[in-house]
Amino acid sequence: MPTSAHQCESADVTSPATVTPGPVPDPAGLLRRWRSAGQLPRQAGEARSVPDGGWPDPVTHVERLPARPGTTAPWPGWVPDQLRDALAGRGVREPWQHQAYAAELAHGGRHVVVATGTGSGKSLAYLLPALSTLLADPRATVLYLAPTKALAADQFRAVTGLGLDGVRPACYDGDTPQAERAWIRQHARFVLTNPDMLHRGILPGHNAWSHFLRRLTYVIVDECHSYRGVFGSHVAHVLRRLRRQTERYHRARPGGPAGPVFILASATSGEPARAARQLTGLPVEPVTEDSAPRGAVTFALWEPPLLPGARADTEDLTPVRRSALRESADLLADAVAAGVRTLAFVRSRRGAEVVASTARRALEEVVPGLGTRVAAYRAGFLAEERRALERSLVHGDLLGLASTNALELGVDLVGLDAVLICGYPGTRASLWQQAGRAGRAGREALAVLIARDDPLDTYLVHHPEAVFGRPVEATVLDPTNPYVLGPQLCCAAAEGALTTADVELFGGAVVKQTLDELVAAGLLRRRPTGWYWTAPGRPDVDLRGEGGAPINVVEAATGRLLGTVDPGSSHFLVHPGAVYLHQGVSYVVDDLDLEGACALVHAEEPEWSTHAREVTSLDVVSVREYQDAGPVGLFVGDVDVTSQVVSYQRRRIGSGEVLDTRPLDLPARQLRTVAVWFTVSPASLTAAGVDPAEVPGALHAAEHAAIGLLPLVATCDRWDIGGLSTASHADTEAPTVFVYDGHPGGAGFAERAYQAARTWLGATRDLIAACGCDTGCPSCVQSPKCGNGNNPLGKADAVRVLDVVLTNLPEPTNAAETMADPAANSG
């Protein structure tokens, strides 16, 4: 079972002998009080009355993880006294056993991935060999890669804080002043950066970095579990390009090693060695036994109640589930009032602001001035503001912080008592990362997962074995994705002609085929000495797959830049007429200039919200694999998806009443990707009791729920994938449900769904059947991203469709699906 642990992840690690927590509030006692009827504050006007017997108990499950002592190991003999003394000054008297083991592997020249719990001190595992080598060899260099600039800056402060002579650490990213960059290239020995800067800044100018690359001894890849999907596939090739250049410069140094040792650090994850091998292209030794101490953890699953007549502005008494944002704000306010230092993770920037402001208002009503001890934390704040918030939380000036996942990765926080997780974060790896932020330094901790009104959240809070009884997911990436491989080969060729030796480095036979296609397209030129880039400039490749430059949202009257929207979301969020929210202020979009990457807006507080409507068509290009199961077929293959936002609805705020539908003139968008789909014969549906007229609604409902549940078996979010259902598709000539990756070339999610189809679709069927609504709701078959306004939907018939599929699909015969089964590893 993945667990949280309690030793800081940066270099200032607390040793077992110095863990002396003082008296702290009782987080588990707070949970018991929350479960008492009527204890939680409620928003005024939210409901007309308290139900008979008080509020229902929202806790569906409580898991108790016992405390665990730590196990230390002696210092490796090669650690210099100077480094030992510096670490002792930070409270580290001996390393944990897993830290010493991983450090020994790396120091011995073996590539290693450390995949242990949050707060287990992974950073010391890589800093021991890296810093020891820098101190022993004045010519050696180290490269550190983090997925975010904030994490690299945090590690920079940790290394600098050790006060080691001659290490010369430096951050090299997009914020580094030009005047400092030349000095870093020539003199820095421990360079901290991110994959984007390695891709755009270091590798294209490798000649200027030759001194650094020639002496490169270790490459540290921190939080490597975050490199998944298209982003992870790009990073895999960036690391191969790095290996290519370092091997070139190392060969130029007679007697030097073949290349640097890679040390990867990951949250607890499934198959970490396999994921690390995919990422680096190297054999990697896994270190997964966590020997750090852990305080006791109480972990609760919380489902906000269904409230009768929850909308005060209407006579509609249909039960509505209480918002997870409001529930989280109430819990945060109550925790702060009890003196419990609490971090609330919220999925969106706007949501973090809403939770913080709602909690502040509630606290001010109880104790004037107490609201100032709650704040929001998110991307978009200045680095100085973020550091100030972190310090205030650690020192106790702040008791509550509502944050996006910006605080999930690495940034060191000590002394938290509780973590609230507003909505499942998408993967169990992220869930345990976030939960592990509480209870560090041996303290007892409370973690609460608060379910959104969403199929996956609903499923998880009613199936605790899917949370606590399973290993976390394996990271999914696909370096052979042609939409990644081709552009990355162009980047590599622009850095130096590709040779036949490079074909194996980048992937073997598929690389040769791709090179032939690039030559045919005129992007590369084949010569006896290799493949050469033909254009005068460099290839323009976006690692994060966001599809071009972000759209700037500009206030028309003042020219002020309010924010940015990624191109993929712009048709939905900033189309003409859209209502756009920024820092609690409402704006209406006047114009969207896609070529100029700009949306002009004006401030306005309309009485409606806007919801874009999209039409989608899909063509099957090829089938990679399929299962013939009689009346049911299961397929995975390549598809072309065409989508276009054609209109938007204006809905009255509060009641949700549709005021009107307005047309839009936006261009269609094309996507070649990978999909999984199943077909069902019309005769089998009729035999199951699905009337032919009801087939479209039945398939549509099954599609929505299947999209919502796919993150159960694949490391994706529902916003990473799309779907389409039809009573008769031209390519399959049968009722069909498609679910496709929302990234060019695919991201590995559809393949994973195909491998784990019975588990995935079985959980989808059970979720729909167990939902207490009559005709479908957001907890089962309604989707927040449906382009057809959630119409038509047939909840009961969706269960019948999935029954037919599950009855005919064969039982799994491979380990992949067995591992995905929520019951297979329960305990």
PDB file of N, CA, C and O in Angstrom, residues 614-620 639-643 675-678 696 699-704 707 721-730 732 734-740 788:
ATOM      1  N   GLU A 614     -20.360  21.676 -28.979  1.00  0.00           N
ATOM      2  CA  GLU A 614     -19.434  21.191 -29.991  1.00  0.00           C
ATOM      3  C   GLU A 614     -20.040  20.014 -30.741  1.00  0.00           C
ATOM      4  O   GLU A 614     -20.759  19.194 -30.159  1.00  0.00           O
ATOM      5  N   VAL A 615     -19.746  19.931 -32.025  1.00  0.00           N
ATOM      6  CA  VAL A 615     -20.113  18.751 -32.802  1.00  0.00           C
ATOM      7  C   VAL A 615     -18.823  18.034 -33.190  1.00  0.00           C
ATOM      8  O   VAL A 615     -17.807  18.656 -33.495  1.00  0.00           O
ATOM      9  N   THR A 616     -18.878  16.703 -33.161  1.00  0.00           N
ATOM     10  CA  THR A 616     -17.688  15.891 -33.412  1.00  0.00           C
ATOM     11  C   THR A 616     -18.022  14.771 -34.373  1.00  0.00           C
ATOM     12  O   THR A 616     -19.091  14.156 -34.291  1.00  0.00           O
ATOM     13  N   SER A 617     -17.112  14.503 -35.279  1.00  0.00           N
ATOM     14  CA  SER A 617     -17.202  13.329 -36.135  1.00  0.00           C
ATOM     15  C   SER A 617     -15.889  12.569 -36.049  1.00  0.00           C
ATOM     16  O   SER A 617     -14.848  13.136 -35.708  1.00  0.00           O
ATOM     17  N   LEU A 618     -15.942  11.267 -36.337  1.00  0.00           N
ATOM     18  CA  LEU A 618     -14.759  10.425 -36.169  1.00  0.00           C
ATOM     19  C   LEU A 618     -14.709   9.399 -37.293  1.00  0.00           C
ATOM     20  O   LEU A 618     -15.716   8.775 -37.621  1.00  0.00           O
ATOM     21  N   ASP A 619     -13.533   9.237 -37.872  1.00  0.00           N
ATOM     22  CA  ASP A 619     -13.305   8.235 -38.910  1.00  0.00           C
ATOM     23  C   ASP A 619     -12.224   7.270 -38.448  1.00  0.00           C
ATOM     24  O   ASP A 619     -11.172   7.690 -37.937  1.00  0.00           O
ATOM     25  N   VAL A 620     -12.483   5.987 -38.611  1.00  0.00           N
ATOM     26  CA  VAL A 620     -11.481   4.972 -38.270  1.00  0.00           C
ATOM     27  C   VAL A 620     -10.447   4.909 -39.392  1.00  0.00           C
ATOM     28  O   VAL A 620     -10.789   4.727 -40.569  1.00  0.00           O
ATOM     29  N   VAL A 639      -7.523   6.875 -35.336  1.00  0.00           N
ATOM     30  CA  VAL A 639      -8.747   7.537 -35.789  1.00  0.00           C
ATOM     31  C   VAL A 639      -8.460   8.989 -36.124  1.00  0.00           C
ATOM     32  O   VAL A 639      -7.493   9.586 -35.634  1.00  0.00           O
ATOM     33  N   ASP A 640      -9.282   9.545 -36.992  1.00  0.00           N
ATOM     34  CA  ASP A 640      -9.281  10.986 -37.265  1.00  0.00           C
ATOM     35  C   ASP A 640     -10.522  11.589 -36.618  1.00  0.00           C
ATOM     36  O   ASP A 640     -11.642  11.145 -36.882  1.00  0.00           O
ATOM     37  N   VAL A 641     -10.318  12.595 -35.779  1.00  0.00           N
ATOM     38  CA  VAL A 641     -11.418  13.256 -35.086  1.00  0.00           C
ATOM     39  C   VAL A 641     -11.528  14.688 -35.607  1.00  0.00           C
ATOM     40  O   VAL A 641     -10.524  15.420 -35.646  1.00  0.00           O
ATOM     41  N   THR A 642     -12.715  15.065 -36.012  1.00  0.00           N
ATOM     42  CA  THR A 642     -12.985  16.440 -36.436  1.00  0.00           C
ATOM     43  C   THR A 642     -13.990  17.040 -35.463  1.00  0.00           C
ATOM     44  O   THR A 642     -15.074  16.474 -35.257  1.00  0.00           O
ATOM     45  N   SER A 643     -13.633  18.157 -34.863  1.00  0.00           N
ATOM     46  CA  SER A 643     -14.528  18.796 -33.886  1.00  0.00           C
ATOM     47  C   SER A 643     -14.647  20.280 -34.184  1.00  0.00           C
ATOM     48  O   SER A 643     -13.707  20.905 -34.689  1.00  0.00           O
ATOM     49  N   ALA A 675      -7.743   5.544 -30.433  1.00  0.00           N
ATOM     50  CA  ALA A 675      -9.013   5.358 -29.720  1.00  0.00           C
ATOM     51  C   ALA A 675      -9.196   3.893 -29.357  1.00  0.00           C
ATOM     52  O   ALA A 675      -8.624   2.995 -29.979  1.00  0.00           O
ATOM     53  N   VAL A 676      -9.995   3.681 -28.323  1.00  0.00           N
ATOM     54  CA  VAL A 676     -10.516   2.353 -28.013  1.00  0.00           C
ATOM     55  C   VAL A 676     -12.022   2.431 -28.262  1.00  0.00           C
ATOM     56  O   VAL A 676     -12.651   3.457 -27.998  1.00  0.00           O
ATOM     57  N   TRP A 677     -12.594   1.375 -28.833  1.00  0.00           N
ATOM     58  CA  TRP A 677     -14.038   1.418 -29.063  1.00  0.00           C
ATOM     59  C   TRP A 677     -14.623   0.011 -28.983  1.00  0.00           C
ATOM     60  O   TRP A 677     -13.917  -0.981 -29.153  1.00  0.00           O
ATOM     61  N   PHE A 678     -15.914  -0.019 -28.643  1.00  0.00           N
ATOM     62  CA  PHE A 678     -16.624  -1.298 -28.670  1.00  0.00           C
ATOM     63  C   PHE A 678     -17.881  -1.157 -29.513  1.00  0.00           C
ATOM     64  O   PHE A 678     -18.493  -0.085 -29.593  1.00  0.00           O
ATOM     65  N   PRO A 696     -29.467   5.553 -28.996  1.00  0.00           N
ATOM     66  CA  PRO A 696     -28.557   6.705 -28.910  1.00  0.00           C
ATOM     67  C   PRO A 696     -28.343   7.200 -27.480  1.00  0.00           C
ATOM     68  O   PRO A 696     -27.204   7.476 -27.073  1.00  0.00           O
ATOM     69  N   LEU A 699     -26.166   4.579 -25.440  1.00  0.00           N
ATOM     70  CA  LEU A 699     -24.742   4.629 -25.766  1.00  0.00           C
ATOM     71  C   LEU A 699     -24.100   5.916 -25.272  1.00  0.00           C
ATOM     72  O   LEU A 699     -22.949   5.924 -24.802  1.00  0.00           O
ATOM     73  N   HIS A 700     -24.830   7.026 -25.399  1.00  0.00           N
ATOM     74  CA  HIS A 700     -24.314   8.325 -24.957  1.00  0.00           C
ATOM     75  C   HIS A 700     -24.045   8.309 -23.455  1.00  0.00           C
ATOM     76  O   HIS A 700     -22.998   8.783 -22.981  1.00  0.00           O
ATOM     77  N   ALA A 701     -24.963   7.751 -22.691  1.00  0.00           N
ATOM     78  CA  ALA A 701     -24.781   7.670 -21.235  1.00  0.00           C
ATOM     79  C   ALA A 701     -23.605   6.753 -20.892  1.00  0.00           C
ATOM     80  O   ALA A 701     -22.791   7.067 -20.001  1.00  0.00           O
ATOM     81  N   ALA A 702     -23.499   5.620 -21.580  1.00  0.00           N
ATOM     82  CA  ALA A 702     -22.375   4.714 -21.332  1.00  0.00           C
ATOM     83  C   ALA A 702     -21.050   5.376 -21.683  1.00  0.00           C
ATOM     84  O   ALA A 702     -20.046   5.205 -20.978  1.00  0.00           O
ATOM     85  N   GLU A 703     -21.037   6.138 -22.761  1.00  0.00           N
ATOM     86  CA  GLU A 703     -19.814   6.858 -23.166  1.00  0.00           C
ATOM     87  C   GLU A 703     -19.373   7.838 -22.087  1.00  0.00           C
ATOM     88  O   GLU A 703     -18.198   7.875 -21.695  1.00  0.00           O
ATOM     89  N   HIS A 704     -20.308   8.655 -21.599  1.00  0.00           N
ATOM     90  CA  HIS A 704     -19.960   9.634 -20.566  1.00  0.00           C
ATOM     91  C   HIS A 704     -19.379   8.963 -19.323  1.00  0.00           C
ATOM     92  O   HIS A 704     -18.351   9.381 -18.784  1.00  0.00           O
ATOM     93  N   ILE A 707     -15.860   7.519 -19.944  1.00  0.00           N
ATOM     94  CA  ILE A 707     -14.828   8.562 -19.933  1.00  0.00           C
ATOM     95  C   ILE A 707     -14.504   8.950 -18.498  1.00  0.00           C
ATOM     96  O   ILE A 707     -13.345   9.100 -18.112  1.00  0.00           O
ATOM     97  N   ILE A 721      -9.111  13.140 -22.460  1.00  0.00           N
ATOM     98  CA  ILE A 721      -9.724  12.185 -23.384  1.00  0.00           C
ATOM     99  C   ILE A 721     -11.057  12.723 -23.895  1.00  0.00           C
ATOM    100  O   ILE A 721     -11.633  13.643 -23.311  1.00  0.00           O
ATOM    101  N   GLY A 722     -11.524  12.157 -24.980  1.00  0.00           N
ATOM    102  CA  GLY A 722     -12.815  12.536 -25.531  1.00  0.00           C
ATOM    103  C   GLY A 722     -13.571  11.293 -25.947  1.00  0.00           C
ATOM    104  O   GLY A 722     -13.058  10.169 -25.861  1.00  0.00           O
ATOM    105  N   GLY A 723     -14.782  11.487 -26.421  1.00  0.00           N
ATOM    106  CA  GLY A 723     -15.573  10.330 -26.802  1.00  0.00           C
ATOM    107  C   GLY A 723     -16.636  10.670 -27.817  1.00  0.00           C
ATOM    108  O   GLY A 723     -16.955  11.847 -28.057  1.00  0.00           O
ATOM    109  N   LEU A 724     -17.171   9.626 -28.410  1.00  0.00           N
ATOM    110  CA  LEU A 724     -18.259   9.776 -29.371  1.00  0.00           C
ATOM    111  C   LEU A 724     -19.040   8.469 -29.372  1.00  0.00           C
ATOM    112  O   LEU A 724     -18.455   7.380 -29.281  1.00  0.00           O
ATOM    113  N   SER A 725     -20.352   8.575 -29.459  1.00  0.00           N
ATOM    114  CA  SER A 725     -21.200   7.380 -29.533  1.00  0.00           C
ATOM    115  C   SER A 725     -22.229   7.577 -30.629  1.00  0.00           C
ATOM    116  O   SER A 725     -22.666   8.704 -30.901  1.00  0.00           O
ATOM    117  N   THR A 726     -22.601   6.486 -31.261  1.00  0.00           N
ATOM    118  CA  THR A 726     -23.567   6.570 -32.353  1.00  0.00           C
ATOM    119  C   THR A 726     -24.288   5.239 -32.489  1.00  0.00           C
ATOM    120  O   THR A 726     -23.704   4.169 -32.275  1.00  0.00           O
ATOM    121  N   ALA A 727     -25.554   5.310 -32.867  1.00  0.00           N
ATOM    122  CA  ALA A 727     -26.359   4.101 -33.040  1.00  0.00           C
ATOM    123  C   ALA A 727     -25.951   3.314 -34.278  1.00  0.00           C
ATOM    124  O   ALA A 727     -26.262   2.122 -34.389  1.00  0.00           O
ATOM    125  N   SER A 728     -25.236   3.948 -35.213  1.00  0.00           N
ATOM    126  CA  SER A 728     -24.716   3.230 -36.383  1.00  0.00           C
ATOM    127  C   SER A 728     -23.596   4.064 -36.983  1.00  0.00           C
ATOM    128  O   SER A 728     -23.843   5.123 -37.563  1.00  0.00           O
ATOM    129  N   HIS A 729     -22.360   3.575 -36.827  1.00  0.00           N
ATOM    130  CA  HIS A 729     -21.223   4.316 -37.351  1.00  0.00           C
ATOM    131  C   HIS A 729     -20.873   3.811 -38.751  1.00  0.00           C
ATOM    132  O   HIS A 729     -20.926   2.599 -39.027  1.00  0.00           O
ATOM    133  N   ALA A 730     -20.501   4.719 -39.634  1.00  0.00           N
ATOM    134  CA  ALA A 730     -20.237   4.351 -41.025  1.00  0.00           C
ATOM    135  C   ALA A 730     -19.109   3.334 -41.162  1.00  0.00           C
ATOM    136  O   ALA A 730     -19.127   2.492 -42.069  1.00  0.00           O
ATOM    137  N   THR A 732     -18.023   1.117 -38.702  1.00  0.00           N
ATOM    138  CA  THR A 732     -18.244  -0.140 -37.976  1.00  0.00           C
ATOM    139  C   THR A 732     -19.561  -0.805 -38.352  1.00  0.00           C
ATOM    140  O   THR A 732     -19.750  -1.997 -38.092  1.00  0.00           O
ATOM    141  N   ALA A 734     -22.366  -0.549 -36.943  1.00  0.00           N
ATOM    142  CA  ALA A 734     -22.998  -1.089 -35.734  1.00  0.00           C
ATOM    143  C   ALA A 734     -23.073   0.005 -34.684  1.00  0.00           C
ATOM    144  O   ALA A 734     -22.382   1.029 -34.773  1.00  0.00           O
ATOM    145  N   PRO A 735     -23.904  -0.152 -33.661  1.00  0.00           N
ATOM    146  CA  PRO A 735     -23.872   0.769 -32.516  1.00  0.00           C
ATOM    147  C   PRO A 735     -22.473   0.746 -31.889  1.00  0.00           C
ATOM    148  O   PRO A 735     -21.928  -0.327 -31.603  1.00  0.00           O
ATOM    149  N   THR A 736     -21.900   1.928 -31.678  1.00  0.00           N
ATOM    150  CA  THR A 736     -20.488   2.008 -31.291  1.00  0.00           C
ATOM    151  C   THR A 736     -20.275   3.115 -30.270  1.00  0.00           C
ATOM    152  O   THR A 736     -20.871   4.188 -30.351  1.00  0.00           O
ATOM    153  N   VAL A 737     -19.372   2.839 -29.329  1.00  0.00           N
ATOM    154  CA  VAL A 737     -18.901   3.850 -28.377  1.00  0.00           C
ATOM    155  C   VAL A 737     -17.387   3.967 -28.549  1.00  0.00           C
ATOM    156  O   VAL A 737     -16.662   2.964 -28.446  1.00  0.00           O
ATOM    157  N   PHE A 738     -16.915   5.178 -28.849  1.00  0.00           N
ATOM    158  CA  PHE A 738     -15.488   5.470 -28.983  1.00  0.00           C
ATOM    159  C   PHE A 738     -15.021   6.294 -27.779  1.00  0.00           C
ATOM    160  O   PHE A 738     -15.730   7.198 -27.323  1.00  0.00           O
ATOM    161  N   VAL A 739     -13.817   6.028 -27.297  1.00  0.00           N
ATOM    162  CA  VAL A 739     -13.121   6.890 -26.334  1.00  0.00           C
ATOM    163  C   VAL A 739     -11.719   7.087 -26.882  1.00  0.00           C
ATOM    164  O   VAL A 739     -11.017   6.099 -27.174  1.00  0.00           O
ATOM    165  N   TYR A 740     -11.313   8.342 -27.063  1.00  0.00           N
ATOM    166  CA  TYR A 740     -10.044   8.612 -27.730  1.00  0.00           C
ATOM    167  C   TYR A 740      -9.163   9.555 -26.907  1.00  0.00           C
ATOM    168  O   TYR A 740      -9.648  10.363 -26.117  1.00  0.00           O
ATOM    169  N   ASN A 788     -23.225  18.246 -26.452  1.00  0.00           N
ATOM    170  CA  ASN A 788     -24.641  18.143 -26.819  1.00  0.00           C
ATOM    171  C   ASN A 788     -25.572  18.453 -25.663  1.00  0.00           C
ATOM    172  O   ASN A 788     -26.749  18.074 -25.689  1.00  0.00           O
TER     173      ASN A 788
END
